CSV table of C-alpha atoms and ligand atoms in Angstrom, one decimal:
chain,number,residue,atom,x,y,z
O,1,UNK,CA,-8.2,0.4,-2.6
O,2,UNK,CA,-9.3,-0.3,1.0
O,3,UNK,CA,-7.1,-2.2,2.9
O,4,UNK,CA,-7.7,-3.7,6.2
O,5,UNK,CA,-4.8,-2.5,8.5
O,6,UNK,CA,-2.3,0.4,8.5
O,7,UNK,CA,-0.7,-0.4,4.9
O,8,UNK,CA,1.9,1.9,5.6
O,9,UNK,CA,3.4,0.3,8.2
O,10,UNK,CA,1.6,-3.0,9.6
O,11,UNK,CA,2.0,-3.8,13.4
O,12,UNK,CA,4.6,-6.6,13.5
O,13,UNK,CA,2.8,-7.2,16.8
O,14,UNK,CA,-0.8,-8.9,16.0
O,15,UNK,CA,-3.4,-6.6,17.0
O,16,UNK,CA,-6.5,-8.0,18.9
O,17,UNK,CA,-8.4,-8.4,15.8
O,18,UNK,CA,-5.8,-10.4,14.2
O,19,UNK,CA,-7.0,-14.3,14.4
O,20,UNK,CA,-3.6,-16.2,13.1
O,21,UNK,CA,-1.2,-14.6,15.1
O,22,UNK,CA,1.6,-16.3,13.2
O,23,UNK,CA,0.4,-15.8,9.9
O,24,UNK,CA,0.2,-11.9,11.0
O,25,UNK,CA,4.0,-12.5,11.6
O,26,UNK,CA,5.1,-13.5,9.1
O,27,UNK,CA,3.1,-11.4,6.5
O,28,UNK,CA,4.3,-8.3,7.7
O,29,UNK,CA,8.4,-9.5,7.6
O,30,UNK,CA,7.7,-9.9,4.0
O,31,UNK,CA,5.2,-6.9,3.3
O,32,UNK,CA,8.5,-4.8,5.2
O,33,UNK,CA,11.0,-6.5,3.1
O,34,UNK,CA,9.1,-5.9,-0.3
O,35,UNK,CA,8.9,-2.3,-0.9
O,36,UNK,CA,8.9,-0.2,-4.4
O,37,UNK,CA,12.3,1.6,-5.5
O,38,UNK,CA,11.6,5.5,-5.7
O,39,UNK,CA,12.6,6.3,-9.1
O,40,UNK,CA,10.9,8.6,-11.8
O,41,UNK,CA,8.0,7.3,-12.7
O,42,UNK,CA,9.0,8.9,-16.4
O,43,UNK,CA,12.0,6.2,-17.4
O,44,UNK,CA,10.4,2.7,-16.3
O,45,UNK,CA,7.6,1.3,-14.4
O,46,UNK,CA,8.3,1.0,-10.9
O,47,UNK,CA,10.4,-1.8,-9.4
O,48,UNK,CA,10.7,-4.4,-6.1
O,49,UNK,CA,13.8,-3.3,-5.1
O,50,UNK,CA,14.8,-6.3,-3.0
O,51,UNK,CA,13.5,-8.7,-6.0
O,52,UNK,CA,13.2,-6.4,-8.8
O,53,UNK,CA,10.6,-7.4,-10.7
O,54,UNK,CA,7.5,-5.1,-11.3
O,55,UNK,CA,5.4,-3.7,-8.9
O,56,UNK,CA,3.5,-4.5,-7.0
O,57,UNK,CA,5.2,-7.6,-6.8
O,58,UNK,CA,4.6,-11.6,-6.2
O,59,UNK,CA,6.0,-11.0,-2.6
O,60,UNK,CA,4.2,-8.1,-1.7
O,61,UNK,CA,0.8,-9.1,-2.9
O,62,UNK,CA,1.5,-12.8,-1.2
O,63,UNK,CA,2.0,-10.7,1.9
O,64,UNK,CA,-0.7,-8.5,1.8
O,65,UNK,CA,-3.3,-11.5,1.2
O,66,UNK,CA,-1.5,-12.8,4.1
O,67,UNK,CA,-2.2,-10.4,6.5
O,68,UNK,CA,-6.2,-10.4,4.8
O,69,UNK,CA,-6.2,-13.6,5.8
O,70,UNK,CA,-4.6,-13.4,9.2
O,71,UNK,CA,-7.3,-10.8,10.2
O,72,UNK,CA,-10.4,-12.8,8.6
O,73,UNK,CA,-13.1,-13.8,10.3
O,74,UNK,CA,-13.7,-17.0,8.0
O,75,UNK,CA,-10.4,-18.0,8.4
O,76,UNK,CA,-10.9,-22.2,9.4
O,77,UNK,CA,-9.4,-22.4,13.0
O,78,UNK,CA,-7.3,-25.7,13.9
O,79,UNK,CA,-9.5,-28.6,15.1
O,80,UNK,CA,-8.4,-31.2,17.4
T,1,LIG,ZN1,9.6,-8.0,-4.2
């Protein structure tokens, strides 16, 4: 799947396209805390390893739409 930005390693820094800089933020501490265990794909599906369920997992996929959203272009800005 396409993805947006470096899914490797997201910025924690906001790049210029980003349009909720704190969104950004905080998406990207949770997309770098959620990350799959390494294990032999053979003996059971792969895991979280900081929550453990299956992966890709709640946190992960809640931080990846975050940092969709923090870069879209619909995104409703604040109104005063
Ligand atoms: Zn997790």
């Amino acid at each position: 799947m396409h993805s947006p930005f470096d899914s490797d390693c997201p910025p924690i820094e906001p790049s210029p396209r980003v349009r909720q800089s704190l969104l950004w933020r905080l998406a990207v501490r949770l997309y770098r805390e959620h990350r799959a265990e390494i294990q032999c794909p053979t003996l059971r599906p792969p895991q979280c390893r900081v929550c453990g369920r299956e992966w890709p997992c709640e946190g992960r996929r809640l931080a990846e739409r975050g940092l969709v959203v923090a870069l879209s272009e619909s995104s409703r800005q604040p109104v005063e």
